[in-house]
Each structure stands twice: as structure tokens, then as C-alpha cells.
C-alpha positions in Angstrom: -10.5 7.3 -31.5 -6.9 6.1 -31.1 -5.5 4.3 -28.0 -3.2 6.6 -26.0 0.4 5.4 -25.4 -0.2 5.3 -21.7 -3.3 3.1 -22.0 -1.5 0.9 -24.5 1.4 0.5 -22.1 -0.8 -0.5 -19.2 -2.5 -3.0 -21.5 0.9 -4.4 -22.4 1.9 -5.0 -18.8 -1.5 -6.4 -18.0 -0.9 -8.9 -20.8 2.6 -9.7 -19.6 1.2 -10.3 -16.1 -0.8 -13.3 -17.4 2.3 -15.2 -18.5 2.6 -17.2 -15.3 5.0 -19.8 -16.7 7.5 -17.4 -18.3 11.0 -17.1 -16.9 12.4 -14.3 -19.0 10.9 -11.2 -20.7 13.1 -9.6 -23.3 11.5 -6.9 -25.5 13.7 -5.2 -28.1 13.1 -2.1 -30.3 10.1 -1.2 -28.2 8.4 2.2 -27.8 7.4 1.8 -24.2 7.0 5.3 -22.7 6.8 4.5 -19.0 6.7 1.5 -16.5 3.4 2.2 -14.9 2.4 2.0 -11.2 1.8 -1.6 -10.2 2.9 -2.7 -13.7 2.9 -6.4 -12.9 -0.2 -7.6 -11.2 -1.0 -11.1 -9.8 -4.7 -11.4 -10.8 -3.9 -14.5 -12.8 -1.4 -15.8 -10.3 2.1 -14.8 -9.2 4.8 -15.0 -11.9 7.0 -17.2 -9.7 9.2 -18.4 -12.6 10.1 -14.9 -13.9 13.8 -14.3 -13.3 14.8 -11.7 -15.9 13.2 -8.6 -17.4 15.2 -6.9 -20.2 13.9 -3.7 -21.7 17.3 -2.1 -22.4 17.8 0.3 -25.3 20.5 0.1 -27.8 23.8 1.9 -27.1 23.7 5.3 -28.9 20.0 5.1 -29.8 17.2 7.2 -28.4 15.4 5.3 -25.7 11.7 5.8 -24.9 11.1 4.9 -21.2 11.0 8.2 -19.2 9.7 7.0 -15.8 9.2 4.1 -13.4 6.0 4.0 -11.3 5.3 3.0 -7.8 5.5 -0.7 -6.9 6.1 -1.4 -10.6 7.6 -4.9 -9.9 6.4 -5.6 -6.4 4.7 -8.9 -7.3 7.8 -10.5 -8.9 9.3 -12.0 -5.8 11.8 -14.2 -7.6 13.1 -11.6 -10.1 17.0 -11.7 -10.3 17.8 -9.3 -13.2 16.2 -6.1 -14.4 17.8 -4.2 -17.3 16.4 -0.7 -18.0 19.7 0.7 -19.3 20.2 3.0 -22.3 16.7 4.6 -21.9 15.8 8.2 -21.0 14.5 7.7 -17.5 14.3 10.9 -15.5 11.9 10.0 -12.8 11.6 7.0 -10.4 8.7 6.9 -8.1 8.2 5.7 -4.5 9.0 2.0 -3.9 9.5 1.5 -7.6 11.9 -1.5 -7.1 10.6 -2.7 -3.8 9.6 -6.4 -3.4 7.3 -6.7 -0.3 6.9 -10.4 -0.7 10.4 -11.1 -2.0 12.4 -14.2 -1.2 15.8 -13.5 0.2 17.8 -13.6 -3.0 20.0 -11.4 -5.3 19.0 -9.0 -8.0 20.9 -6.8 -10.4 19.2 -3.6 -11.4 20.8 -1.9 -14.4 19.9 1.8 -14.8 23.1 2.8 -16.6 23.0 5.5 -19.2 19.7 7.1 -18.4 19.0 10.7 -17.5 18.6 10.4 -13.8 19.3 13.2 -11.4 19.0 13.4 -7.6 15.8 15.5 -7.5 13.7 13.0 -9.4 13.6 10.0 -7.0 10.7 9.1 -4.7 11.3 7.5 -1.3 12.3 4.0 -0.4 13.0 3.3 -4.1 15.3 0.2 -4.0 15.0 -3.3 -2.5 15.7 -3.9 1.2 15.0 -7.6 1.2 17.1 -8.7 -1.8 20.9 -8.4 -2.0 21.1 -5.8 -4.8 23.7 -4.8 -7.3 22.6 -1.4 -8.6 24.3 0.0 -11.7 24.1 3.7 -12.2 27.1 4.5 -14.4 26.5 7.0 -17.2 23.8 9.0 -15.5 26.0 12.1 -15.8 23.4 14.4 -14.0 23.2 12.2 -11.0 25.6 14.3 -9.0 24.0 13.5 -5.6 22.1 10.6 -4.0 19.1 11.7 -2.0 18.9 10.0 1.4 15.1 9.5 1.1 15.8 7.1 -1.8 19.1 5.6 -0.8 19.5 5.6 3.0 17.6 2.3 3.6 19.4 0.8 0.6 22.8 1.3 2.2 21.8 0.4 5.8 23.5 -2.7 7.3 21.0 -5.5 7.4 23.0 -8.6 8.4 23.3 -10.1 5.0 25.6 -9.6 2.0 25.8 -6.0 1.2 24.0 -4.0 -1.5 26.3 -2.2 -3.9 25.9 0.9 -6.1 28.3 1.6 -8.9 28.6 5.3 -9.9 31.4 5.0 -12.4 32.1 8.1 -14.5 29.9 10.4 -12.5 31.3 13.5 -10.9 29.5 14.0 -7.6 28.8 17.3 -5.8 31.1 18.2 -2.9 28.4 19.8 -0.7 25.5 19.2 1.7 23.5 17.1 -0.8 26.1 14.3 -0.3 27.0 15.1 3.3 25.0 12.3 4.6 27.1 9.8 2.7 30.3 11.1 4.2 28.8 11.3 7.7 27.6 7.6 7.5 30.6 6.2 5.6 31.9 4.2 8.6 28.6 3.1 10.2 27.2 2.0 6.9 30.5 0.6 5.5 30.0 2.6 2.4 33.6 2.0 1.2 32.3 -1.5 0.4 28.9 -0.4 -1.0 29.2 2.9 -2.8 31.6 2.1 -5.6 33.5 4.3 -8.1 32.0 7.5 -6.5 34.2 10.4 -7.4 33.9 14.0 -6.4 33.9 16.9 -8.9 37.3 17.8 -7.5 38.8 14.5 -8.7 39.0 13.0 -5.2 37.0 9.9 -4.1 33.8 11.2 -2.5 34.2 9.2 0.7 37.7 10.6 1.2 36.2 14.0 2.0 35.6 15.2 5.5 32.4 16.6 7.1 33.9 20.1 6.9 34.7 19.8 3.2 31.1 18.6 2.5 29.4 21.2 4.7 28.9 23.6 1.9 25.7 25.0 0.5 24.8 23.4 -2.8 24.3 25.5 -6.0 20.9 27.1 -5.9 20.6 26.4 -2.2 17.1 27.9 -2.0 15.7 25.4 -4.6 13.6 22.4 -3.7 15.7 19.3 -4.3 13.6 16.4 -3.3 10.2 15.7 -4.6 8.1 12.7 -5.5 7.1 12.2 -9.1 3.4 11.3 -9.1 2.4 9.0 -11.9 -1.4 9.0 -11.4 -2.0 9.0 -15.2 0.0 5.8 -15.6 -2.0 3.6 -13.2 
């Protein structure tokens, strides 16, 4: 009987979790299908030296990673760079990029040129205890940012500000993005939500509450749901 891709992937990350002295993981031309829940464990000790994980795909090629599981990187308290660009990620689960034991530091998370959309995020996805540069350019279907995934990311926390770059994406002018416009002053989003343009060609944050208070397309649809990755644990 062959080994399933999911089990093989879990075995790969279990093996990587034993490399307690490594400072960089760079895997090219891989066929990794998912980043599983709790991908990096600390059973052999914390990977305190690990600063960079680079699993990006090649520009113009077909990536293979489709999802990022819950607490996938939570043990990596000193991680400074994570590159998952040019993949085919459609789903990001709860707390995927949270670091509960993180040192106060900076991290760049590159998710550019994936297949993300606003309905496929879990809750509390991004770091709140690392100053984060989040790169989302090229996710052309990411036309709104769900508050369950992004609200705490944008909150003021008394340290250097998290930023999120949305370059090239045309965002919806409706209630799905209303929370961003309503909180643009208190959250200082003009310094955090970068290159966010509306579908009408005007910067998203230039819109008023009234302009945004419009029912989204398919208003009766369910927009926010958590992607459960039980099979990837």
C-alpha cells in the first residue's frame, strides 16, 4: 500500500521539526500539498535558530500547496520570514500564523500570487505579537478582508504597525469591506492597509460609510467559514 500525500507531508514536517540547529529551510521544486495543522512540533526541542522558511513556487509555474492548517508555525518563536508565494493556496485555517510564545520581533509573510479569497480564512489568522509585513498582492479573488481574520491584525497595539499590501487587487465597494472604512481612523489604516483600491478605481479608504453600505453580490450567501483540516493533523 502506498503512502498518502497527506501522511507523507506530515512525516516531512515531523522530520523538519527535529532540525533544532537549522536557521533556514528552503525547499524548491517540491510537491507539498498542504501545510498541516501543528506542522512544526517541539518534541525534540524548540527550533530557536530558525529564522526563514521558503517554500515559494516559481513564477508562472503550477504550485502545489492548497491550504495552511491551524497553528502551523506556532512553535517557531524566532521566525522572521515565511515565503509561501506563487502557490495555489485557497484556505487558511484558524491561527495559522499565530506565535503564542513569540519573542517581540518582526516577520514578513509572503502570500503573493496565490488563490485566496475572503471566504476561506479562519479566525485570528495572523500574528498579534510580531510586527508583521503581510504581502497579499496578486490574489485577484481576494476582494474583501474578513474582520474575523484581520481585525486583531490591524488593531493598535503600542508597537510598530503591522502592514498589509494589496497591490493590484480590486476590492469590493460594499458591506464586506465596510468595517475597514468605519475603522480607518481609529486603526490608522492609512498607514497599515497599503495599495488597497476599490473596483471603482478609487482608493478603498477614500470611500464613505454611505458608499460602502451596499449589499454585496449574492447577499444571502454564507461568506465566512472556517476550513477544517482534520485529515491533515
